[in-house]
Amino acid sequence: MGENVIKGEDYYLLKDLRFKIEGDEEGFSLCFWVYLMKSTTFSATLISQVDIGGNAPFLALNEKKILMLFPFISLHKEAPDPGKSAPLTELQHASMDTEFPLESWIHVGCRVSTDSVQLHIDGEIVAEKPVSSSFCKGSMSNSRTKITLVGSNMQGYVHDAKILPLNLSIKDHYHKDPPLLLSIDTSSASEIEEDSDGVWSIVGGKASCRRIFSLDVVLLNAFGQPVNKEVEITAALLYADNGSLVEKTSDGEAPLLTSYDGIEFPTYDRPSKLLNGRASFKLKISQLSSKCDNRLFCIRFEVPKLVGFPFLEVLSYPIRCISRTRTIRTFSVPFKRTPAAIHPTNGSQSCGFDDGSLKIHHNTVLEAKPSPSSKRVRLEQEKISAMEQLDGECSPHPLTANKAEGAFAKGLDGTHENTEDAGISPADYESKGVRNVALKNSGKSVSDLTIFKYCLGGLADRSHLLKEIVTSFSDEEILEFAHQVSIYTGCSHHRFQIMTAKRLIEEGRNAWNLISQNNPHVHWDCAVFEIEEQFKKISCCSTRPLSHQ
């Protein structure tokens, strides 16, 4: 168990690094992994060598972020004088040729012998400097000298720092125990669009509008290999500009939600466990950028038991949380062959017929004269008004009466049907049962009032309405109801929910009939077995029983 957890004591601040080197040693190797923050100012000393006379640099970064290794005080004549201060570039040193990477785990090896100093990066020699030895074996002055290697206050972290004898390989130390870090696997992302400026666009907002998006977080070692540990990962929504937490919505809802089995929870209540080095998140954002001064968000993933280690947390790309951009849908306005076209200045549509063809010219609806067709327009305007209330923050372009006009009824198959051929008059459209041509012979259908009650209602209201609808209407009528709800809410997933609810209610009714055998009073011991079987069937998992309470 101990080998399968991340130990916080394996990682510590650079300033806590400290090793004592005896003066009679003829050489040594200092090996460690280091993670330096970008907030560091340069030039800067990483590790100092300290004796009774003062301190001198042992390992440092110059202003160009080039790593430099200096001779050792008790071994080399070229070593810097602990009592004097001098620019780093004026001191004898071995240095790498490229800039030292920041905010990444880098393995550093410093091999110090009597005639040279070698700098190793990630197990390979990158620099070597020949030096003159000042070491005299058996000398009393050497035996009295003790040098302490001390880490600086530079913002950085260290892992697996060790002093090794010269006969042990630095490369072996490099491969032995690499440190860990969190990373986001962007290849697993779904329902996320990346804008040209590199910002992620995610649809969020109200419950009826926000979409689930997926992200995987992986625990890797410094070599980029996944590591399986018993670790939980949490997610939080932050402002990208200053890293502060995003506030709850005006409804008191958590800004970032996670979805389990179709139920939403605040992410801080439901951490995700690593499985084979990977934690999968299904997330929703309830807060919109437009309601937060158009500020960008980001998601922080971290190990809650090891907060404060920057390599065990990771930030997503900046996020712009937007409302759903709905497709503007046209409502069906009936037309009937008439010898005279409606005058275009009366506020209605100008419809001319030439050789049996239908020509439609869209004009702005300003005023509608009292007529059967204007009554239909008022009905459509009432529908649109209800949709605008439902849409709220979901649609940046609310539907208007101007956009609601159309000349054809749209069938269930998505094709436009000519109402002229169907012989439907405006009076036919005003009847409660007719919604489009495809259902003109289907008998009764769910009323507009019920549809809008469902669209605007909460979970309890929807549940109550569904129970009534599935017991009172045919499969075709329920399918049309689901289709209409999807249209008015702009959320196609409602269709699946409604059809699933119908199936579950039917299964529940059948199960109760089987249990009760027409007896309203059933003993619990007789019912629990069948209830558990139904639960396993619904959950699609034969090994997931109900808890015994």
Coordinates of C-alpha atoms in Angstrom, one line a residue:
M1 CA 0.0 0.0 0.0
G2 CA 2.8 2.4 0.9
E3 CA 4.5 2.0 -2.5
N4 CA 1.2 2.9 -4.3
V5 CA 0.7 6.3 -2.8
I6 CA 2.4 9.7 -3.4
K7 CA 4.5 10.6 -0.4
G8 CA 4.7 14.3 0.3
E9 CA 8.0 14.0 2.1
D10 CA 9.6 12.8 -1.2
Y11 CA 9.3 16.4 -2.5
Y12 CA 10.6 19.5 -0.6
L13 CA 11.7 23.0 -1.2
L14 CA 15.1 23.8 -2.7
K15 CA 15.9 25.9 0.4
D16 CA 15.7 22.8 2.5
L17 CA 18.4 21.0 0.6
R18 CA 21.5 20.5 2.8
F19 CA 24.5 18.2 2.6
K20 CA 27.8 18.2 4.6
I21 CA 30.9 17.2 2.7
E22 CA 33.9 16.1 4.7
G23 CA 37.2 17.8 3.8
D24 CA 39.2 14.5 3.4
E25 CA 36.9 13.3 0.6
E26 CA 38.6 13.1 -2.8
G27 CA 35.5 13.7 -4.8
F28 CA 31.7 13.1 -4.9
S29 CA 28.6 13.4 -7.1
L30 CA 25.6 15.4 -6.1
C31 CA 22.4 14.2 -7.9
F32 CA 18.9 15.5 -7.7
W33 CA 15.7 16.3 -9.6
V34 CA 14.8 20.0 -9.6
Y35 CA 11.6 21.9 -10.5
L36 CA 12.1 25.7 -10.8
M37 CA 9.3 28.2 -11.0
K38 CA 9.0 30.8 -13.7
S39 CA 8.7 33.5 -11.1
T40 CA 12.4 33.2 -10.3
T41 CA 14.6 36.2 -11.0
F42 CA 17.9 35.8 -12.7
S43 CA 20.8 35.6 -12.2
A44 CA 20.5 33.4 -9.1
T45 CA 22.5 30.9 -7.1
L46 CA 20.8 27.5 -6.7
I47 CA 23.2 25.9 -4.3
S48 CA 26.0 27.5 -2.2
Q49 CA 29.1 26.0 -0.7
V50 CA 29.6 27.3 2.8
D51 CA 32.6 27.0 5.2
I52 CA 33.7 28.9 8.2
G53 CA 35.0 31.7 6.0
G54 CA 31.8 32.5 4.2
N55 CA 29.9 31.1 1.2
A56 CA 30.5 30.8 -2.5
P57 CA 28.3 29.6 -5.4
F58 CA 28.4 26.0 -6.3
L59 CA 25.5 25.8 -8.8
A60 CA 23.9 28.9 -10.3
L61 CA 21.9 30.3 -13.2
N62 CA 23.1 33.4 -15.0
E63 CA 20.8 36.1 -16.4
K64 CA 20.4 34.0 -19.6
K65 CA 19.2 31.0 -17.5
I66 CA 22.4 29.1 -18.3
L67 CA 23.3 26.6 -15.6
M68 CA 26.8 27.0 -14.2
L69 CA 28.9 24.6 -12.0
F70 CA 31.8 26.0 -10.0
P71 CA 34.9 24.3 -8.6
F72 CA 34.8 23.0 -5.0
I73 CA 36.4 25.0 -2.2
S74 CA 38.3 22.2 -0.5
L75 CA 39.4 20.5 -3.7
H76 CA 40.3 23.1 -6.3
K77 CA 42.6 26.0 -6.6
E78 CA 40.2 27.7 -9.0
A79 CA 37.3 27.6 -6.5
P80 CA 35.7 31.0 -5.8
D81 CA 36.8 32.7 -2.6
P82 CA 34.1 32.5 0.1
G83 CA 35.1 35.8 1.5
K84 CA 34.8 37.8 -1.8
S85 CA 31.9 38.6 -4.0
A86 CA 32.4 38.5 -7.8
P87 CA 30.2 38.3 -10.9
L88 CA 29.4 34.8 -11.9
T89 CA 30.8 35.2 -15.4
E90 CA 34.2 36.1 -14.0
L91 CA 34.6 32.8 -12.0
Q92 CA 35.9 29.6 -13.4
H93 CA 33.0 27.3 -14.2
A94 CA 31.5 24.5 -16.4
S95 CA 28.2 25.5 -18.1
M96 CA 25.6 24.1 -20.4
D97 CA 25.0 25.6 -23.8
T98 CA 21.2 25.9 -23.7
E99 CA 18.7 27.7 -21.5
F100 CA 17.7 25.7 -18.4
P101 CA 14.0 24.6 -18.6
L102 CA 11.6 26.1 -16.0
E103 CA 8.5 24.5 -14.5
S104 CA 9.6 21.1 -15.7
W105 CA 11.4 18.3 -13.8
I106 CA 15.1 18.3 -14.7
H107 CA 17.7 15.9 -13.4
V108 CA 21.0 17.5 -12.4
G109 CA 24.2 15.7 -11.7
C110 CA 27.4 17.5 -10.4
R111 CA 30.5 15.3 -10.5
V112 CA 33.3 16.8 -8.5
S113 CA 36.8 15.1 -8.7
T114 CA 40.3 16.4 -7.9
D115 CA 41.0 17.3 -11.5
S116 CA 37.7 18.3 -13.0
V117 CA 34.0 19.2 -12.5
Q118 CA 31.3 17.7 -14.7
L119 CA 27.8 18.9 -15.2
H120 CA 25.2 16.3 -16.1
I121 CA 21.6 17.0 -17.3
D122 CA 19.1 14.2 -17.5
G123 CA 21.9 11.6 -17.2
E124 CA 24.2 13.1 -20.0
I125 CA 27.4 15.1 -19.7
V126 CA 26.7 18.6 -21.0
A127 CA 29.8 20.4 -19.7
E128 CA 33.2 19.7 -18.1
K129 CA 35.9 22.0 -16.7
P130 CA 39.5 20.8 -16.0
V131 CA 40.8 22.2 -12.7
S132 CA 43.9 22.1 -10.5
S133 CA 43.7 20.1 -7.4
S134 CA 44.4 21.7 -4.0
F135 CA 43.7 18.4 -2.2
C136 CA 46.6 16.9 -0.2
K137 CA 45.8 13.4 1.1
G138 CA 46.3 13.1 4.8
S139 CA 46.7 16.9 5.2
M140 CA 45.5 18.2 8.6
S141 CA 44.0 21.3 7.0
N142 CA 41.8 19.2 4.7
S143 CA 40.6 17.0 7.5
R144 CA 39.5 20.1 9.5
T145 CA 37.6 21.6 6.5
K146 CA 33.9 20.8 6.3
I147 CA 31.9 22.2 3.4
T148 CA 28.1 22.4 3.6
L149 CA 26.1 22.5 0.4
V150 CA 22.9 24.6 1.0
G151 CA 20.0 25.2 -1.3
S152 CA 18.9 28.8 -1.9
N153 CA 15.6 30.6 -1.4
M154 CA 14.9 30.4 -5.1
Q155 CA 11.3 29.1 -5.8
G156 CA 11.9 25.5 -6.6
Y157 CA 11.4 21.9 -5.5
V158 CA 13.7 19.0 -5.1
H159 CA 13.2 15.3 -5.4
D160 CA 15.6 12.4 -4.5
A161 CA 18.7 14.5 -3.8
K162 CA 21.7 12.3 -2.9
I163 CA 25.5 12.5 -2.5
L164 CA 27.1 9.5 -4.3
P165 CA 30.7 8.3 -4.4
L166 CA 32.4 8.7 -7.7
N167 CA 32.2 5.0 -8.6
L168 CA 28.4 5.1 -8.8
S169 CA 26.7 6.2 -12.0
I170 CA 24.8 9.4 -12.3
K171 CA 22.7 7.9 -15.1
D172 CA 21.6 5.1 -12.8
H173 CA 20.3 7.7 -10.4
Y174 CA 18.5 9.4 -13.2
H175 CA 16.6 6.3 -14.2
K176 CA 15.9 5.0 -10.6
D177 CA 13.1 7.1 -9.1
P178 CA 11.8 9.8 -11.5
P179 CA 9.4 12.4 -9.9
L180 CA 5.7 12.7 -10.8
L181 CA 3.5 15.4 -12.3
L182 CA -0.1 15.9 -13.5
S183 CA -0.9 16.6 -17.1
I184 CA -4.1 17.1 -19.2
D185 CA -4.6 14.7 -22.1
T186 CA -6.1 17.1 -24.6
S187 CA -6.5 14.2 -27.1
S188 CA -9.3 12.9 -24.9
A189 CA -11.3 16.2 -24.8
S190 CA -14.8 16.3 -26.2
E191 CA -17.4 19.0 -26.6
I192 CA -14.7 21.6 -26.5
E193 CA -14.0 24.0 -29.4
E194 CA -10.6 25.8 -29.6
D195 CA -10.9 29.4 -31.0
S196 CA -8.2 31.0 -33.2
D197 CA -6.8 32.7 -30.1
G198 CA -6.2 29.4 -28.4
V199 CA -9.1 29.9 -26.0
W200 CA -11.5 27.0 -25.4
S201 CA -15.2 27.6 -26.0
I202 CA -17.5 25.6 -23.8
V203 CA -21.3 25.8 -23.7
G204 CA -22.5 26.4 -20.1
G205 CA -25.2 28.3 -18.2
K206 CA -28.5 27.0 -17.0
A207 CA -29.2 23.3 -16.5
S208 CA -31.3 23.0 -19.6
C209 CA -28.6 24.5 -21.8
R210 CA -25.1 23.5 -20.5
R211 CA -23.3 20.7 -22.1
I212 CA -21.2 17.9 -20.7
F213 CA -17.6 18.1 -21.8
S214 CA -14.9 15.6 -21.0
L215 CA -11.3 15.8 -20.0
D216 CA -8.8 13.3 -18.9
V217 CA -6.0 14.0 -16.4
V218 CA -3.0 11.7 -16.3
L219 CA -0.3 11.2 -13.7
L220 CA 3.0 10.9 -15.4
N221 CA 6.6 10.4 -14.3
A222 CA 9.3 12.8 -15.6
F223 CA 9.8 10.5 -18.6
G224 CA 6.2 11.0 -19.7
Q225 CA 5.1 7.5 -18.7
P226 CA 1.7 7.0 -16.9
V227 CA 2.0 6.0 -13.3
N228 CA -0.8 4.2 -11.3
K229 CA -1.1 5.5 -7.8
E230 CA -4.0 5.5 -5.3
V231 CA -4.8 9.2 -5.7
E232 CA -7.9 11.3 -6.0
I233 CA -8.0 14.3 -8.3
T234 CA -10.3 17.3 -7.8
A235 CA -11.3 20.1 -10.2
A236 CA -12.1 23.7 -9.6
L237 CA -13.1 26.7 -11.8
L238 CA -10.8 29.7 -11.6
Y239 CA -10.4 33.0 -13.2
A240 CA -7.6 32.8 -15.8
D241 CA -6.2 36.2 -15.1
N242 CA -5.6 36.0 -11.3
G243 CA -6.3 32.3 -10.3
S244 CA -9.1 33.2 -7.9
L245 CA -12.1 30.9 -7.6
V246 CA -15.1 31.7 -9.7
E247 CA -18.1 32.5 -7.6
K248 CA -21.4 30.6 -7.4
T249 CA -24.2 31.5 -9.7
S250 CA -27.0 33.8 -8.7
D251 CA -29.0 30.7 -7.9
G252 CA -26.3 29.5 -5.5
E253 CA -25.2 26.8 -7.8
A254 CA -21.5 25.6 -7.8
P255 CA -19.7 27.1 -10.9
L256 CA -18.2 23.7 -11.9
L257 CA -20.2 20.5 -11.8
T258 CA -19.4 16.9 -12.4
S259 CA -21.8 14.3 -13.8
Y260 CA -22.1 10.8 -12.4
D261 CA -24.9 8.5 -13.7
G262 CA -26.8 11.5 -15.0
I263 CA -26.7 13.4 -11.7
E264 CA -24.8 16.6 -11.2
F265 CA -22.6 17.3 -8.2
P266 CA -20.2 20.1 -7.3
T267 CA -16.7 19.0 -8.3
Y268 CA -15.4 19.5 -4.8
D269 CA -17.8 16.9 -3.5
R270 CA -16.8 14.3 -6.1
P271 CA -13.1 13.8 -6.7
S272 CA -12.1 11.4 -9.5
K273 CA -9.9 8.5 -8.7
L274 CA -6.9 7.5 -10.9
L275 CA -7.3 4.3 -12.8
N276 CA -4.2 3.1 -14.6
G277 CA -2.7 6.5 -14.2
R278 CA -5.7 8.3 -15.6
A279 CA -8.7 10.2 -14.1
S280 CA -11.6 11.0 -16.4
F281 CA -13.8 14.0 -15.8
K282 CA -17.3 14.7 -17.2
L283 CA -17.9 18.4 -16.3
K284 CA -20.4 21.2 -16.8
I285 CA -20.0 24.9 -16.2
S286 CA -22.9 26.7 -14.7
Q287 CA -21.4 30.1 -14.8
L288 CA -21.1 32.2 -18.0
S289 CA -18.2 34.5 -18.9
S290 CA -20.8 37.1 -20.0
K291 CA -22.0 37.3 -16.3
C292 CA -18.5 37.7 -15.0
D293 CA -17.4 40.8 -16.9
N294 CA -16.5 38.6 -19.9
R295 CA -13.5 37.2 -18.0
L296 CA -11.9 34.0 -19.1
F297 CA -12.0 30.9 -16.8
C298 CA -9.7 27.9 -16.5
I299 CA -9.9 24.6 -14.7
R300 CA -7.4 23.6 -12.1
F301 CA -6.9 19.9 -11.4
E302 CA -4.9 19.0 -8.3
V303 CA -4.3 16.3 -5.7
P304 CA -6.2 17.5 -2.7
K305 CA -4.0 15.7 -0.2
L306 CA -0.9 17.3 -1.6
V307 CA -2.0 20.9 -2.2
G308 CA 0.8 23.4 -2.8
F309 CA 3.0 21.3 -5.1
P310 CA 2.8 23.0 -8.5
F311 CA 3.8 19.9 -10.4
L312 CA 0.8 18.0 -8.8
E313 CA -1.7 20.5 -10.2
V314 CA -2.4 21.5 -13.8
L315 CA -4.3 24.3 -15.4
S316 CA -6.4 24.0 -18.5
Y317 CA -6.2 26.4 -21.4
P318 CA -8.2 29.6 -20.9
I319 CA -12.0 29.0 -21.2
R320 CA -14.7 31.2 -22.6
C321 CA -18.0 29.8 -21.3
I322 CA -20.7 30.7 -23.7
S323 CA -24.4 30.2 -23.9
R324 CA -25.9 28.0 -26.6
T325 CA -26.2 29.6 -30.0
R326 CA -29.5 28.3 -31.2
T327 CA -30.4 27.6 -34.8
I328 CA -33.2 30.1 -35.7
R329 CA -36.2 27.9 -36.4
T330 CA -39.2 29.1 -38.5
F331 CA -42.7 28.5 -37.4
S332 CA -45.3 27.3 -39.9
V333 CA -47.7 30.0 -41.1
P334 CA -50.6 28.6 -43.2
F335 CA -51.3 29.7 -46.7
K336 CA -54.3 29.0 -48.9
R337 CA -54.6 29.6 -52.7
T338 CA -56.4 32.9 -53.1
P339 CA -57.1 35.0 -56.1
A340 CA -55.6 38.1 -54.6
A341 CA -52.2 38.5 -52.9
I342 CA -52.1 40.1 -49.5
H343 CA -50.9 43.7 -49.8
P344 CA -47.3 44.0 -48.7
T345 CA -48.0 47.3 -46.7
N346 CA -50.5 45.7 -44.4
G347 CA -47.9 44.1 -42.3
S348 CA -48.5 40.5 -43.5
Q349 CA -46.6 38.5 -46.0
S350 CA -46.9 39.2 -49.7
C351 CA -47.8 36.0 -51.4
G352 CA -48.2 35.9 -55.1
F353 CA -49.3 32.9 -57.2
D354 CA -48.3 32.5 -60.8
D355 CA -49.2 29.4 -62.7
G356 CA -49.8 27.5 -59.6
S357 CA -46.4 28.3 -58.1
L358 CA -46.1 29.7 -54.6
K359 CA -43.9 32.8 -54.1
I360 CA -43.2 34.2 -50.7
H361 CA -41.7 37.6 -49.9
H362 CA -40.8 38.1 -46.2
N363 CA -41.6 41.5 -44.7
T364 CA -41.4 42.8 -41.2
V365 CA -44.6 42.1 -39.2
L366 CA -45.6 45.5 -38.0
E367 CA -49.3 45.3 -37.6
A368 CA -51.6 42.4 -38.3
K369 CA -55.2 43.3 -39.3
P370 CA -57.9 41.2 -37.6
S371 CA -58.2 38.1 -39.7
P372 CA -57.9 34.3 -39.2
S373 CA -54.2 34.5 -40.3
S374 CA -53.4 37.3 -37.9
K375 CA -54.9 35.3 -35.1
R376 CA -52.3 32.6 -36.0
V377 CA -49.5 35.2 -35.9
R378 CA -50.6 36.2 -32.4
L379 CA -50.5 32.5 -31.4
E380 CA -47.0 32.2 -32.7
Q381 CA -45.9 35.4 -30.9
E382 CA -47.2 33.9 -27.7
K383 CA -45.1 30.8 -28.3
I384 CA -42.0 32.9 -29.0
S385 CA -42.5 34.9 -25.9
A386 CA -42.6 31.8 -23.8
M387 CA -39.4 30.6 -25.6
E388 CA -37.6 33.8 -24.9
Q389 CA -38.3 33.3 -21.2
L390 CA -37.1 29.8 -21.4
D391 CA -34.0 30.7 -23.4
G392 CA -32.8 33.4 -20.9
E393 CA -29.1 33.2 -20.9
C394 CA -29.0 30.3 -23.2
S395 CA -29.4 32.2 -26.5
P396 CA -27.6 35.4 -27.3
H397 CA -30.0 35.9 -30.2
P398 CA -33.6 35.5 -28.8
L399 CA -36.2 34.6 -31.4
T400 CA -38.5 37.4 -32.6
A401 CA -41.7 37.5 -34.4
N402 CA -39.9 38.6 -37.5
K403 CA -37.8 35.5 -37.5
A404 CA -40.7 33.3 -36.6
E405 CA -42.6 33.7 -39.8
G406 CA -42.4 30.8 -42.3
A407 CA -44.4 29.5 -45.3
F408 CA -44.2 25.8 -44.8
A409 CA -44.9 23.3 -42.0
K410 CA -41.9 21.2 -41.2
G411 CA -42.6 17.4 -40.8
L412 CA -41.0 15.0 -38.4
D413 CA -38.5 13.8 -41.1
G414 CA -37.1 17.4 -41.4
T415 CA -38.6 18.0 -44.9
H416 CA -41.0 20.9 -45.7
E417 CA -44.5 20.0 -46.8
N418 CA -46.7 22.2 -48.9
T419 CA -49.8 23.0 -46.9
E420 CA -51.7 23.9 -50.1
D421 CA -51.6 20.2 -51.3
A422 CA -52.9 19.1 -47.9
G423 CA -55.9 21.4 -48.1
I424 CA -55.5 22.8 -44.6
S425 CA -57.1 26.1 -44.0
P426 CA -56.1 28.7 -41.3
A427 CA -59.1 27.5 -39.3
D428 CA -57.7 24.0 -39.3
Y429 CA -54.4 25.3 -37.7
E430 CA -56.3 27.0 -34.9
S431 CA -57.7 23.7 -33.7
K432 CA -55.9 22.3 -30.6
G433 CA -55.0 18.9 -32.0
V434 CA -53.2 19.9 -35.2
R435 CA -49.5 20.9 -34.9
N436 CA -48.2 20.0 -38.3
V437 CA -49.1 18.1 -41.5
A438 CA -47.3 14.9 -40.3
L439 CA -49.8 14.5 -37.5
K440 CA -53.0 15.8 -39.1
N441 CA -54.5 12.3 -38.9
S442 CA -53.0 11.1 -35.6
G443 CA -55.9 12.0 -33.4
K444 CA -55.2 13.8 -30.2
S445 CA -51.7 15.1 -29.3
V446 CA -50.0 16.8 -26.3
S447 CA -51.2 20.4 -26.0
D448 CA -49.0 23.4 -26.4
L449 CA -49.7 24.3 -22.8
T450 CA -48.4 21.0 -21.6
I451 CA -45.3 21.3 -23.8
F452 CA -44.4 24.7 -22.4
K453 CA -45.1 23.6 -18.8
Y454 CA -42.6 20.8 -19.3
C455 CA -40.0 23.1 -20.9
L456 CA -40.3 25.7 -18.1
G457 CA -40.8 23.3 -15.2
G458 CA -38.4 21.9 -12.7
L459 CA -37.5 18.2 -12.2
A460 CA -40.5 17.5 -10.0
D461 CA -42.9 19.2 -12.5
R462 CA -41.4 17.3 -15.4
S463 CA -41.6 14.0 -13.6
H464 CA -45.3 14.5 -12.8
L465 CA -46.1 15.5 -16.4
L466 CA -44.2 12.6 -17.8
K467 CA -46.2 10.1 -15.7
E468 CA -49.4 11.6 -17.0
I469 CA -48.3 11.8 -20.6
V470 CA -46.9 8.2 -21.0
T471 CA -50.1 6.7 -19.7
S472 CA -52.4 8.9 -21.9
F473 CA -50.7 9.0 -25.3
S474 CA -49.5 6.6 -28.0
D475 CA -45.8 6.0 -28.8
E476 CA -46.1 8.2 -31.9
E477 CA -47.6 11.1 -29.9
I478 CA -45.0 10.8 -27.2
L479 CA -42.3 10.9 -29.9
E480 CA -43.8 14.0 -31.3
F481 CA -44.0 15.5 -27.8
A482 CA -40.3 14.7 -27.4
H483 CA -39.6 16.3 -30.7
Q484 CA -41.5 19.5 -29.8
V485 CA -39.7 19.8 -26.5
S486 CA -36.3 19.4 -28.2
I487 CA -37.3 22.2 -30.6
Y488 CA -38.5 24.6 -28.0
T489 CA -35.6 24.0 -25.6
G490 CA -33.0 23.7 -28.2
C491 CA -31.7 20.6 -26.4
S492 CA -31.9 17.4 -28.4
H493 CA -31.1 15.3 -25.4
H494 CA -34.6 15.8 -24.0
R495 CA -35.9 13.4 -26.7
F496 CA -33.8 10.6 -25.3
Q497 CA -34.8 11.5 -21.7
I498 CA -38.5 11.4 -22.5
M499 CA -38.4 8.1 -24.4
T500 CA -36.2 6.6 -21.6
A501 CA -38.7 7.8 -19.0
K502 CA -41.6 6.1 -20.9
R503 CA -39.7 2.8 -20.9
L504 CA -38.8 3.1 -17.2
I505 CA -42.3 3.9 -16.1
E506 CA -43.7 1.0 -18.1
E507 CA -41.1 -1.3 -16.6
G508 CA -41.9 -0.1 -13.1
R509 CA -45.6 -0.6 -13.7
N510 CA -45.0 -4.1 -15.0
A511 CA -42.7 -4.9 -12.1
W512 CA -45.3 -3.7 -9.6
N513 CA -48.0 -5.8 -11.2
L514 CA -45.7 -8.8 -11.0
I515 CA -44.9 -8.2 -7.3
S516 CA -48.4 -7.2 -6.1
Q517 CA -50.5 -9.7 -8.0
N518 CA -53.4 -7.1 -7.7
N519 CA -52.9 -6.9 -4.0
P520 CA -52.3 -3.3 -2.8
H521 CA -50.6 -4.5 0.3
V522 CA -47.3 -6.3 -0.3
H523 CA -44.8 -7.5 2.3
W524 CA -41.4 -5.9 1.9
D525 CA -39.5 -9.2 2.0
C526 CA -41.5 -10.3 -1.0
A527 CA -40.9 -7.1 -2.9
V528 CA -37.2 -6.4 -2.3
F529 CA -35.9 -9.2 -4.5
E530 CA -37.8 -8.1 -7.5
I531 CA -37.0 -4.4 -6.9
E532 CA -33.3 -5.3 -6.7
E533 CA -33.5 -7.3 -10.0
Q534 CA -35.2 -4.3 -11.6
F535 CA -32.4 -2.0 -10.3
K536 CA -29.7 -4.2 -11.7
K537 CA -31.5 -4.2 -15.0
I538 CA -31.8 -0.4 -15.1
S539 CA -28.2 0.2 -14.0
C540 CA -27.0 -2.4 -16.6
C541 CA -24.8 -3.9 -13.9
S542 CA -25.4 -7.3 -12.4
T543 CA -22.8 -6.7 -9.6
R544 CA -24.3 -3.4 -8.4
P545 CA -27.0 -4.3 -5.8
L546 CA -29.0 -1.9 -3.7
S547 CA -27.5 -1.0 -0.3
H548 CA -29.2 -2.7 2.6
Q549 CA -30.7 -0.1 5.0

